[in-house]
XYZ file of C-alpha atoms in Angstrom:
779
model
C 44.121 125.526 94.412
C 42.027 126.776 97.336
C 39.034 124.908 95.904
C 41.052 121.670 95.762
C 42.429 122.113 99.273
C 38.997 122.814 100.696
C 37.301 119.821 99.118
C 40.113 117.273 98.872
C 42.363 117.675 101.887
C 41.908 115.063 104.613
C 39.254 113.304 102.554
C 39.202 109.532 102.465
C 37.557 107.369 99.864
C 36.736 103.702 99.926
C 38.945 101.641 97.654
C 36.525 98.729 97.503
C 34.372 100.139 94.693
C 35.525 100.115 91.107
C 35.605 103.300 89.054
C 32.196 103.507 87.318
C 33.606 105.528 84.411
C 36.200 102.831 83.855
C 33.526 100.148 83.846
C 31.503 102.096 81.259
C 34.627 102.400 79.110
C 35.246 98.639 79.266
C 31.553 97.960 78.548
C 31.574 100.087 75.386
C 34.879 98.552 74.289
C 33.502 95.009 74.608
C 30.276 95.999 72.849
C 32.147 97.605 69.915
C 34.899 95.042 69.229
C 35.011 91.278 68.720
C 37.567 89.883 71.154
C 39.194 86.452 71.565
C 37.416 83.948 73.752
C 40.329 84.074 76.234
C 39.635 87.752 76.909
C 35.955 87.168 77.544
C 36.826 84.309 79.894
C 39.322 86.483 81.769
C 36.847 89.360 82.199
C 34.145 86.913 83.321
C 36.527 85.615 86.014
C 37.998 88.844 87.422
C 34.604 90.578 87.656
C 32.856 87.426 88.997
C 30.124 87.891 86.398
C 28.451 84.603 87.323
C 27.127 86.370 90.459
C 26.203 89.686 88.763
C 22.470 88.884 88.598
C 21.065 91.198 91.268
C 21.910 94.012 93.672
C 24.892 96.296 93.320
C 26.881 93.762 91.250
C 24.134 93.818 88.588
C 24.177 97.649 88.524
C 27.945 97.699 87.987
C 28.518 94.617 85.866
C 25.119 93.551 84.490
C 25.712 95.122 81.035
C 29.122 93.457 80.710
C 27.626 90.090 81.670
C 24.857 90.372 79.058
C 27.262 91.421 76.271
C 29.723 88.584 76.952
C 26.914 86.021 77.318
C 25.429 87.201 74.001
C 28.722 87.057 72.120
C 29.747 83.687 73.571
C 26.643 81.545 73.656
C 28.736 78.439 72.916
C 31.111 79.086 75.763
C 30.400 77.663 79.166
C 30.632 80.638 81.530
C 29.121 78.810 84.432
C 31.120 78.148 87.595
C 33.273 75.055 87.677
C 31.588 71.931 88.876
C 32.530 70.533 92.257
C 34.846 67.570 91.523
C 35.225 66.596 95.159
C 35.917 62.933 94.482
C 38.872 63.695 92.211
C 40.287 66.241 94.648
C 40.030 63.749 97.520
C 42.036 61.232 95.482
C 44.584 63.896 94.614
C 45.070 64.713 98.306
C 45.598 61.002 99.044
C 48.197 60.896 96.252
C 50.010 63.959 97.630
C 50.029 62.533 101.158
C 51.507 59.226 99.973
C 54.090 61.082 97.881
C 55.196 63.169 100.871
C 55.577 60.015 103.002
C 57.420 58.208 100.205
C 54.706 55.515 100.246
C 53.129 56.163 96.840
C 50.810 53.585 95.337
C 50.769 54.195 91.573
C 47.233 52.790 91.432
C 46.029 56.076 92.995
C 47.330 57.978 89.945
C 45.659 55.455 87.654
C 42.361 55.900 89.483
C 42.540 59.711 89.209
C 42.961 59.616 85.429
C 40.552 56.721 84.825
C 37.531 58.559 86.240
C 35.144 59.776 83.501
C 34.757 63.254 85.048
C 38.566 63.804 85.061
C 38.619 64.557 81.341
C 35.959 67.260 81.706
C 37.713 68.759 84.741
C 41.132 68.969 83.033
C 39.590 70.758 80.038
C 37.582 73.174 82.162
C 38.767 76.772 81.895
C 38.050 77.484 85.554
C 40.158 74.519 86.644
C 43.002 75.651 84.382
C 42.815 79.192 85.766
C 42.477 78.291 89.421
C 44.142 74.930 90.007
C 46.138 73.348 87.195
C 49.263 75.526 87.306
C 49.323 75.241 91.084
C 49.225 71.445 90.760
C 52.068 71.466 88.247
C 54.280 73.521 90.584
C 53.703 71.194 93.550
C 55.914 68.159 94.260
C 54.911 65.584 91.677
C 55.732 62.080 90.536
C 56.946 61.651 86.974
C 54.065 59.251 86.250
C 51.515 61.908 87.234
C 53.204 64.535 85.035
C 53.403 62.037 82.158
C 49.653 61.366 82.442
C 48.940 65.106 82.409
C 51.216 65.603 79.423
C 49.575 62.787 77.445
C 46.098 64.150 78.148
C 46.869 67.651 76.853
C 48.771 66.305 73.848
C 45.576 64.475 72.764
C 43.258 67.415 73.476
C 44.468 70.108 71.107
C 41.595 72.546 71.632
C 42.123 73.116 75.354
C 42.427 76.686 76.628
C 46.120 77.913 76.923
C 47.404 74.584 75.611
C 50.908 75.752 74.637
C 51.542 77.279 78.041
C 50.250 74.163 79.816
C 52.521 71.832 77.825
C 55.544 74.102 78.358
C 54.934 74.182 82.120
C 54.525 70.397 82.320
C 57.669 69.718 80.256
C 59.688 72.117 82.395
C 58.426 70.476 85.575
C 59.216 67.016 84.188
C 62.844 68.059 83.721
C 62.983 69.460 87.242
C 61.496 66.311 88.794
C 63.867 64.147 86.772
C 66.820 66.202 88.067
C 65.505 65.961 91.647
C 65.125 62.192 91.355
C 68.614 61.863 89.867
C 70.030 63.880 92.762
C 68.350 61.582 95.274
C 69.690 58.541 93.467
C 73.189 60.048 93.450
C 73.037 60.667 97.192
C 72.157 57.020 97.727
C 75.017 55.888 95.442
C 77.913 54.556 97.558
C 80.288 53.739 94.679
C 82.848 56.471 95.345
C 85.757 54.786 93.604
C 84.119 54.891 90.157
C 85.547 58.255 89.026
C 84.492 58.216 85.372
C 82.180 60.495 83.423
C 80.005 57.463 82.652
C 79.180 57.365 86.353
C 76.474 59.994 86.749
C 77.282 61.172 90.338
C 80.931 61.744 89.415
C 80.084 63.394 86.085
C 77.830 65.944 87.769
C 80.311 66.467 90.570
C 83.152 67.166 88.129
C 81.138 69.488 85.879
C 80.185 71.581 88.905
C 83.528 71.793 90.740
C 86.074 71.436 87.935
C 85.042 74.269 85.629
C 84.799 77.404 87.760
C 86.693 79.234 85.009
C 84.105 78.274 82.373
C 81.526 80.762 81.097
C 77.817 80.067 80.519
C 77.926 76.898 82.630
C 75.708 78.099 85.434
C 72.353 77.978 83.616
C 72.670 74.407 82.361
C 74.178 73.157 85.623
C 71.592 74.526 88.020
C 68.706 73.545 85.738
C 69.625 69.974 84.887
C 72.977 68.930 86.346
C 72.965 69.713 90.064
C 75.477 67.522 91.865
C 75.050 65.773 95.178
C 77.113 67.424 97.908
C 76.246 64.449 100.091
C 77.920 62.130 97.588
C 80.940 64.468 97.342
C 81.613 64.221 101.096
C 83.760 61.215 100.338
C 86.460 63.660 99.161
C 86.482 65.622 102.441
C 89.514 63.774 103.819
C 91.612 64.939 100.799
C 93.044 61.457 100.207
C 91.679 61.042 96.694
C 94.468 61.464 94.193
C 94.192 60.285 90.611
C 97.300 59.756 88.478
C 96.330 61.061 85.064
C 99.338 60.984 82.720
C 102.925 62.118 82.192
C 103.467 65.581 80.776
C 106.973 66.867 80.029
C 108.343 63.759 81.764
C 106.516 64.593 85.002
C 103.429 62.981 86.495
C 100.176 64.920 86.585
C 97.949 64.132 89.539
C 94.620 65.584 90.557
C 93.559 66.004 94.189
C 89.795 65.909 94.607
C 88.086 67.866 97.374
C 84.386 68.308 98.134
C 83.999 71.543 96.162
C 87.206 71.967 94.162
C 90.158 70.144 92.657
C 93.916 70.794 92.596
C 96.465 69.781 89.971
C 99.888 68.488 90.992
C 102.636 68.424 88.359
C 105.973 66.914 89.276
C 105.075 66.964 92.955
C 104.168 70.694 92.995
C 100.670 72.151 93.122
C 99.877 74.210 90.006
C 97.464 77.135 90.293
C 96.895 78.105 86.659
C 96.438 76.314 83.292
C 99.693 74.639 82.287
C 98.935 71.912 79.687
C 99.128 72.583 75.947
C 96.282 71.173 73.848
C 98.603 68.995 71.746
C 99.153 66.763 74.818
C 95.416 65.956 74.926
C 94.215 65.874 71.326
C 95.018 62.175 70.834
C 93.599 60.964 74.139
C 90.827 58.412 73.649
C 89.728 58.089 77.282
C 86.692 60.353 77.826
C 87.249 60.706 81.559
C 90.952 61.507 81.260
C 90.284 64.270 78.721
C 87.644 65.922 80.861
C 89.732 65.756 84.000
C 92.502 67.621 82.184
C 90.429 70.197 80.297
C 90.410 72.831 83.101
C 94.228 72.788 83.069
C 94.566 73.516 79.315
C 96.326 76.782 78.460
C 93.841 79.069 76.596
C 94.200 79.435 72.823
C 94.612 82.341 70.479
C 91.772 83.149 68.065
C 92.455 80.442 65.474
C 89.579 79.056 63.335
C 91.185 75.703 62.572
C 92.022 75.010 66.210
C 88.599 76.224 67.324
C 86.686 73.788 65.096
C 88.975 70.916 66.024
C 88.683 71.499 69.774
C 84.899 71.940 69.643
C 84.480 68.698 67.661
C 86.730 66.844 70.108
C 84.788 68.054 73.138
C 81.435 67.079 71.622
C 82.778 63.680 70.601
C 83.892 62.799 74.116
C 80.639 64.097 75.659
C 78.561 61.730 73.518
C 79.420 58.803 75.777
C 78.323 60.605 78.948
C 74.833 60.401 80.411
C 73.772 63.735 78.930
C 71.093 64.972 76.552
C 71.994 66.536 73.210
C 70.860 69.889 74.543
C 73.180 69.553 77.545
C 76.087 68.488 75.324
C 75.667 71.601 73.166
C 75.449 73.932 76.144
C 78.424 72.379 77.935
C 80.549 72.425 74.768
C 79.862 76.129 74.329
C 80.854 76.862 77.923
C 84.111 74.891 77.667
C 85.074 76.381 74.295
C 84.581 79.895 75.667
C 86.824 78.981 78.596
C 89.549 77.725 76.242
C 89.283 80.767 73.966
C 89.475 83.454 76.642
C 85.784 83.999 77.151
C 84.422 84.312 73.609
C 83.298 82.370 70.584
C 85.398 82.453 67.414
C 85.140 85.860 65.743
C 82.942 87.287 68.496
C 83.408 91.046 68.867
C 84.082 92.368 72.367
C 84.087 95.846 73.823
C 86.781 95.432 76.443
C 89.803 93.499 75.202
C 91.389 93.465 78.659
C 88.351 91.665 80.081
C 89.068 88.499 78.127
C 92.784 88.569 77.383
C 95.391 86.237 78.764
C 95.744 88.053 82.069
C 92.177 87.069 82.965
C 91.794 83.584 81.498
C 95.262 82.426 82.554
C 95.285 83.835 86.081
C 96.372 81.821 89.109
C 93.586 80.594 91.399
C 94.125 79.177 94.888
C 91.158 77.449 96.563
C 90.371 76.410 100.133
C 87.139 75.167 101.708
C 85.712 75.342 105.194
C 82.964 73.114 106.535
C 80.301 75.134 104.725
C 81.953 77.474 102.227
C 84.517 77.608 99.437
C 86.935 80.517 98.941
C 89.316 81.417 96.140
C 92.144 83.913 95.687
C 92.747 84.947 92.069
C 95.993 86.646 91.024
C 96.950 88.199 87.691
C 100.562 88.808 86.791
C 99.483 91.725 84.625
C 97.439 93.733 87.109
C 99.575 92.594 90.094
C 96.373 92.378 92.133
C 95.103 89.479 94.226
C 91.303 89.277 94.611
C 89.739 87.298 97.454
C 86.295 85.762 96.746
C 83.732 83.471 98.259
C 83.168 80.916 95.494
C 79.551 79.884 95.062
C 78.517 77.027 92.797
C 77.516 79.317 89.966
C 79.205 82.668 90.756
C 81.617 84.280 93.180
C 81.294 87.228 95.590
C 84.187 89.555 96.398
C 85.003 89.477 100.102
C 84.950 92.770 102.062
C 88.205 94.622 101.385
C 89.089 91.683 99.147
C 91.496 93.382 96.700
C 95.213 93.344 97.508
C 97.399 95.362 95.154
C 101.121 95.422 94.376
C 101.519 91.649 94.599
C 104.345 91.279 92.104
C 105.067 87.528 91.923
C 103.064 84.322 92.004
C 105.124 83.132 94.982
C 104.098 86.217 96.949
C 100.478 85.800 95.791
C 100.334 82.138 96.837
C 101.847 82.959 100.232
C 99.323 85.736 100.875
C 96.457 83.608 99.536
C 97.327 80.739 101.880
C 97.320 83.091 104.854
C 93.984 84.634 103.882
C 92.395 81.274 103.158
C 93.772 79.642 106.312
C 92.415 82.450 108.460
C 89.051 82.454 106.678
C 88.569 78.688 106.878
C 89.704 78.269 110.460
C 87.018 76.624 112.579
C 87.699 79.025 115.437
C 89.436 82.388 115.176
C 89.299 83.919 118.631
C 90.501 81.822 121.593
C 90.989 83.509 124.965
C 91.852 80.380 126.892
C 95.433 81.739 127.058
C 94.329 84.888 128.947
C 95.516 84.790 132.576
C 94.578 88.241 133.910
C 91.370 90.007 132.928
C 91.771 93.603 131.692
C 90.315 96.509 133.648
C 89.110 98.464 130.624
C 87.932 97.547 127.120
C 87.033 99.908 124.286
C 85.495 98.874 120.959
C 85.149 101.340 118.081
C 82.694 100.138 115.396
C 82.586 101.796 112.002
C 80.352 104.855 111.954
C 79.332 104.607 115.611
C 80.434 105.717 119.064
C 82.941 103.681 121.009
C 81.560 100.907 123.233
C 83.327 100.969 126.624
C 83.314 98.238 129.276
C 84.914 98.359 132.717
C 85.055 96.215 135.825
C 82.661 93.278 136.014
C 81.234 94.015 132.576
C 84.450 92.717 131.042
C 83.818 88.993 130.804
C 85.418 86.261 128.742
C 82.379 86.209 126.493
C 82.606 89.986 125.969
C 86.285 89.785 124.985
C 85.618 86.766 122.767
C 82.766 88.592 121.042
C 84.905 91.702 120.504
C 87.762 89.688 118.982
C 85.293 87.855 116.765
C 83.804 91.152 115.557
C 87.281 92.500 114.853
C 88.146 89.376 112.851
C 85.029 89.999 110.720
C 86.019 93.652 110.030
C 83.016 94.914 112.002
C 85.100 97.197 114.246
C 88.073 99.381 113.388
C 89.728 99.675 116.812
C 89.831 97.530 119.929
C 91.689 98.348 123.136
C 92.358 96.178 126.182
C 93.920 97.973 129.176
C 95.471 96.639 132.353
C 97.000 98.710 135.139
C 100.206 99.545 133.262
C 99.694 97.957 129.833
C 97.501 98.454 126.801
C 96.937 96.289 123.734
C 95.453 98.058 120.722
C 94.181 96.371 117.540
C 93.674 98.632 114.519
C 91.948 97.905 111.179
C 92.658 100.764 108.789
C 92.078 100.765 105.016
C 92.418 97.018 104.571
C 95.542 96.931 106.773
C 95.669 95.628 110.331
C 98.214 95.924 113.113
C 98.484 95.209 116.840
C 100.418 97.344 119.370
C 101.423 96.759 122.975
C 102.186 99.848 125.064
C 103.730 99.878 128.549
C 102.788 103.140 130.251
C 105.410 102.969 133.007
C 108.419 101.718 131.069
C 107.557 103.737 127.957
C 107.871 100.848 125.548
C 106.071 100.010 122.333
C 105.963 96.545 120.758
C 104.294 95.599 117.468
C 102.954 92.172 116.591
C 104.961 90.590 113.771
C 103.205 89.516 110.612
C 106.375 88.125 108.981
C 109.031 87.224 111.537
C 111.340 85.837 108.830
C 111.706 89.222 107.129
C 112.114 90.882 110.532
C 114.969 88.549 111.431
C 116.815 88.275 108.111
C 116.359 91.420 106.004
C 118.699 94.358 106.596
C 116.828 97.397 107.899
C 117.863 99.531 104.923
C 116.025 97.135 102.595
C 112.829 96.952 104.644
C 109.815 98.521 102.928
C 107.412 100.733 104.847
C 103.757 101.470 104.143
C 101.472 104.248 105.416
C 99.417 103.299 108.452
C 97.147 105.718 110.316
C 99.314 108.795 110.973
C 102.708 107.202 110.353
C 104.481 104.364 108.565
C 104.945 100.746 109.576
C 107.321 98.111 108.274
C 105.518 95.684 105.998
C 106.422 92.823 108.328
C 104.216 94.494 110.990
C 101.110 94.902 108.771
C 98.529 92.112 108.534
C 96.401 91.744 105.402
C 93.556 90.005 107.244
C 92.019 90.817 110.656
C 91.250 87.113 111.103
C 94.937 86.294 110.742
C 95.889 88.980 113.268
C 93.422 87.646 115.861
C 94.634 84.074 115.308
C 98.229 85.167 115.881
C 97.461 87.336 118.907
C 95.305 84.924 120.925
C 98.101 82.446 121.859
C 100.074 85.449 123.226
C 97.388 86.684 125.628
C 99.208 85.002 128.525
C 101.894 87.732 128.286
C 99.585 90.565 129.342
C 98.522 91.957 132.697
C 101.492 91.311 134.998
C 103.092 94.704 134.400
C 106.354 93.278 133.060
C 107.982 93.884 129.692
C 106.814 91.146 127.367
C 109.225 88.730 125.774
C 109.691 89.418 122.071
C 110.313 85.696 121.436
C 108.009 82.829 122.356
C 109.247 79.238 121.962
C 112.324 80.587 120.165
C 110.281 82.449 117.512
C 110.081 86.237 117.288
C 106.495 87.405 117.717
C 106.971 91.078 118.650
C 109.173 93.828 117.257
C 110.413 96.287 119.847
C 111.298 99.830 118.855
C 114.890 100.989 118.976
C 114.525 104.683 119.726
C 116.823 107.255 118.159
C 115.555 109.930 120.539
C 114.348 110.116 124.112
C 112.548 106.891 124.975
C 109.522 108.558 126.541
C 109.108 111.126 123.776
C 109.358 108.489 121.045
C 106.889 106.293 122.932
C 104.410 109.195 123.008
C 104.773 109.761 119.267
C 104.132 106.039 118.658
C 100.875 106.280 120.616
C 99.915 109.398 118.670
C 100.650 107.835 115.277
C 99.399 104.299 115.703
C 97.275 104.006 118.846
C 94.198 105.783 117.547
C 93.937 107.711 120.838
C 92.246 111.123 121.000
C 94.643 113.997 121.831
C 93.198 114.538 125.314
C 94.200 110.964 126.300
C 97.810 111.517 125.213
C 98.597 115.133 126.118
C 98.631 115.633 129.892
C 100.088 118.259 132.209
C 102.987 115.860 132.765
C 104.037 115.541 129.120
C 102.639 118.734 127.592
C 106.012 120.494 127.824
C 108.273 117.577 126.930
C 110.832 118.046 124.193
C 109.709 117.619 120.608
C 111.181 114.994 118.303
C 112.459 116.857 115.232
C 114.238 114.542 112.742
C 114.726 117.400 110.235
C 115.383 120.818 111.742
C 114.064 123.934 109.988
C 116.361 126.203 107.990
C 115.319 129.128 110.159
C 112.677 130.294 112.583
C 110.985 133.596 113.270
C 109.459 134.374 116.655
C 107.761 137.316 118.342
C 106.735 137.740 121.963
C 103.817 139.803 123.187
C 104.524 143.451 122.331
C 107.931 142.388 121.050
C 109.588 142.562 117.668
C 109.944 139.565 115.411
C 113.363 137.948 115.447
C 114.782 135.649 112.780
C 117.220 132.930 113.814
C 119.074 130.683 111.355
C 119.176 127.249 112.932
C 122.560 125.584 113.319
C 123.775 122.801 115.612
C 124.586 125.455 118.204
C 121.072 127.003 118.100
C 118.896 123.863 118.054
C 118.196 124.096 121.770
C 116.887 127.589 121.155
C 114.185 126.098 118.890
C 113.040 123.687 121.641
C 112.976 126.549 124.151
C 110.928 128.758 121.794
C 108.422 125.955 121.210
C 107.988 125.564 124.970
C 107.524 129.311 125.359
C 104.768 129.189 122.739
C 103.023 126.381 124.644
C 103.239 128.473 127.825
C 101.667 131.476 126.057
C 104.650 133.842 126.120
C 105.242 133.706 122.323
C 102.465 135.040 120.122
C 104.007 134.135 116.762
C 106.343 131.370 115.626
C 107.285 130.614 112.013
C 109.339 127.532 111.112
C 110.621 127.195 107.543
C 112.138 124.117 105.858
C 113.993 123.915 102.552
C 112.721 120.895 100.632
C 113.940 119.302 97.423
C 111.865 117.490 94.796
C 113.065 116.639 91.270
C 116.034 119.002 91.594
C 113.683 121.841 92.555
C 114.051 123.653 95.870
C 110.896 124.837 97.590
C 109.845 125.756 101.098
C 107.291 124.467 103.572
C 106.156 126.411 106.627
C 104.570 125.946 110.020
C 102.927 129.020 111.557
C 101.874 129.016 115.219
C 99.700 131.924 116.403
C 98.587 132.877 119.927
C 96.574 135.818 121.168
C 94.734 136.058 124.499
C 94.986 132.292 125.044
C 93.553 131.550 121.611
C 95.692 129.453 119.307
C 95.966 128.518 115.628
C 98.259 126.306 113.528
C 98.902 126.554 109.789
C 100.912 124.426 107.394
C 101.863 125.962 104.028
C 103.510 124.325 101.000
C 104.929 126.752 98.427
C 105.299 124.107 95.709
C 101.637 123.085 95.776
C 100.401 126.544 96.799
C 98.394 124.777 99.498
C 97.482 125.951 102.987
C 96.042 123.767 105.760
C 94.766 124.872 109.151
C 94.181 122.635 112.156
C 90.502 122.402 113.114
C 89.803 123.504 116.669
C 86.102 122.638 116.875
C 84.629 119.842 114.764
C 81.067 120.835 115.686
C 81.713 124.340 114.418
C 83.340 122.985 111.256
C 80.342 120.760 110.480
C 77.933 123.675 110.430
C 76.507 124.557 106.998
C 78.864 126.606 104.864
C 78.767 130.284 105.698
C 77.470 129.833 109.254
C 80.891 129.705 110.949
C 81.870 133.283 111.850
C 85.090 134.839 110.584
C 87.350 136.544 113.104
C 90.963 137.741 113.318
C 93.810 136.245 115.300
C 97.074 138.204 115.263
C 95.632 140.155 112.340
C 94.952 137.051 110.243
C 91.291 136.473 109.249
C 90.087 132.903 109.849
C 86.965 130.896 110.529
C 85.963 130.288 114.123
C 86.494 126.518 113.684
C 90.248 127.135 113.151
C 90.601 128.774 116.577
C 91.729 126.627 119.547
C 90.893 127.570 123.124
C 93.468 125.235 124.690
C 96.846 123.911 123.643
C 96.099 120.149 123.644
C 95.271 119.614 119.945
C 97.995 122.052 118.894
C 100.568 120.118 120.946
C 99.364 116.747 119.618
C 99.446 117.566 115.907
C 102.523 119.797 116.170
C 104.432 116.747 117.476
C 103.205 114.668 114.526
C 103.990 117.328 111.927
C 107.492 117.946 113.269
C 108.164 114.194 113.265
C 106.870 113.792 109.671
C 107.609 117.181 108.143
C 109.110 115.702 104.956
C 105.944 113.739 104.218
C 103.026 115.130 106.231
C 100.203 114.198 103.821
C 98.919 111.341 106.015
C 98.401 113.786 108.869
C 97.048 116.658 106.778
C 94.586 114.380 104.970
C 93.094 112.905 108.146
C 89.360 113.492 107.967
C 88.037 115.982 110.516
C 91.468 117.225 111.631
C 92.734 119.666 108.984
C 90.869 121.874 106.575
C 92.245 122.899 103.208
C 93.234 126.501 103.787
C 93.175 127.410 100.100
C 89.569 126.286 99.700
C 88.439 128.070 102.835
C 90.120 131.361 102.159
C 89.621 131.730 98.425
C 86.327 133.418 99.240
C 88.282 136.454 100.426
C 92.040 135.843 99.962
C 94.428 133.841 97.767
C 97.303 131.646 98.913
C 99.777 134.492 98.362
C 97.604 136.883 100.365
C 97.383 134.419 103.243
C 101.147 133.808 103.071
C 101.927 137.523 103.259
C 99.416 138.011 106.082
C 101.155 135.307 108.114
C 104.628 136.532 107.231
C 103.701 140.114 108.149
C 102.833 139.381 111.757
C 105.085 141.028 114.308
């Protein structure tokens, strides 16, 4: 190794010379074996053997040149002749083609020259120029001339590849020309499959459910979006036929179509095949095919349907190849994604729940979106629909959507918000805020104050929030704050009044808020608490659209009106406890504020909100004995007093124990508060799960590599340094949350960077039972 380091480290070698040993190997290989002419020609080209007649090139490549020249005396290895006259004509042809002023006589002159035949057969021309020419914009006449030449010259080098390239390019140019002709076609009323612009339009926008369509469509059947603009005003409705005594209509849009049956829009296949099998009109059949209910795996039906589809496609302006490919795509759509008898690995991927799902479409100026709902998975998926595939939108899966009515309602909201021309509008804002905070994902908060808060800055922040680029946005006036939160695909907006201790929440569904009895309202987890479902938005765009017209309410220091123009827009909390204390808990749970912004000297020693009182408590003062007190209505004030004494530092140990019930089993949960020499710790223990959690005091200490955080003792209990708190602020903050949510504290305990799993930490040197007895033995 020392030899290699000494002679090879920091050495640089020129990469312009070829490896001489490699050249000798190639030379011996060529000398020993008889190779095809193509190989000799290729080697001659890449080594530039025509110039290897003197100097260094001759030393390296002279032997190879002599061997190849000897073995291929009949082959012309000389450089290609200079066909300047032909190339000058070709450049004239290309210039005229680009200006749309082509004179076909130029093409005739190119191919009528006597030297053209020799040039087209020359290997150097084929290597260097021909394939480049084929790929360039070309006229069909030019490609036809090329094709005819190579058809009649069967001994040309790489003939099969040349013909394949020309034929492929002919198809592409034909499709490009057809697209241009379609764009120039102004006959929008001729909606039949015999009319090529409409046929291509319908095949592209009517069969998004079909499989294996994309290849044939994008190769040969691209439709003209310019021609389809005639459907942008959504006035095109075609009456197709009566089905079950109700009219079926189809509404044509630029990029999608909707079916209307009996005056109601239908979002999934609803027509049985028997209603179509006797239809003679080709156009009518194809307009109804996407609405046919998929079949079971039946051989007789399969053959009949396939024959019917092919029969009706014969009259369209399609090639036989296209007819076969389109028929296969449609038959797979009608038979749940497979051919008859085709084996599949995942039955659920092609069963009825997938091929018969509801799909709701909406288009903006530039894009098309679709929401797809399955009654089996009860999930609604939100996509951007491309011509030949679809992309799932960020956070685009919405679960627990139980009915189609609920799915359609949610889909309309998502699609309306997504397709809105403008989302954020701050023209309603009367008074500029004094402070603005933006919290992007995975980055530090961006804070603006004073003159830096401009209309453009607020507009940009709202726009970023609507695009899910930031997770929290705060606007603050002298006495008011508006906070927008995006958490785990759920969004909500809160208004806090810091002087009147009031919280209001923006309503997502005012109808449920006004009409449903509170005992039937469903609640969902949100940040560190629970919100009513009518206060949770599924789309940040929708939240911003609903908030912007209400910006006029902020900044004057008054309580905002919960109704605007007679419609409820805000829900205002009805507090069961002290108004100020409940307001603080709301800010802790939903505001996304750090503890130091909530806990101040003014409110640090306020009463705690305790919906469920413990069964008993145990407390010990400094140098005092532990006392156990069973909590009754007459001793509840004693609990509040003991908690305040702990916050003041006069209680070193406090144990609160709750009796919980789950599945007829009684178990206990515990909160332990420790204090020694102005150092604090908080533990939560659950006897049923044998789980212990401790509140992190220092995140920097916690993020150190495992084993680097020292272990110390507090009140005789060993713990890591990151579990020790040097002030009471975080203890007070999370103690309030735990006491308020003691029956279901998982949201708080599972918050990343706040609690550490005590069992995992301590199993290095003590079990759950050992920790429990250590904590119980204090005092």
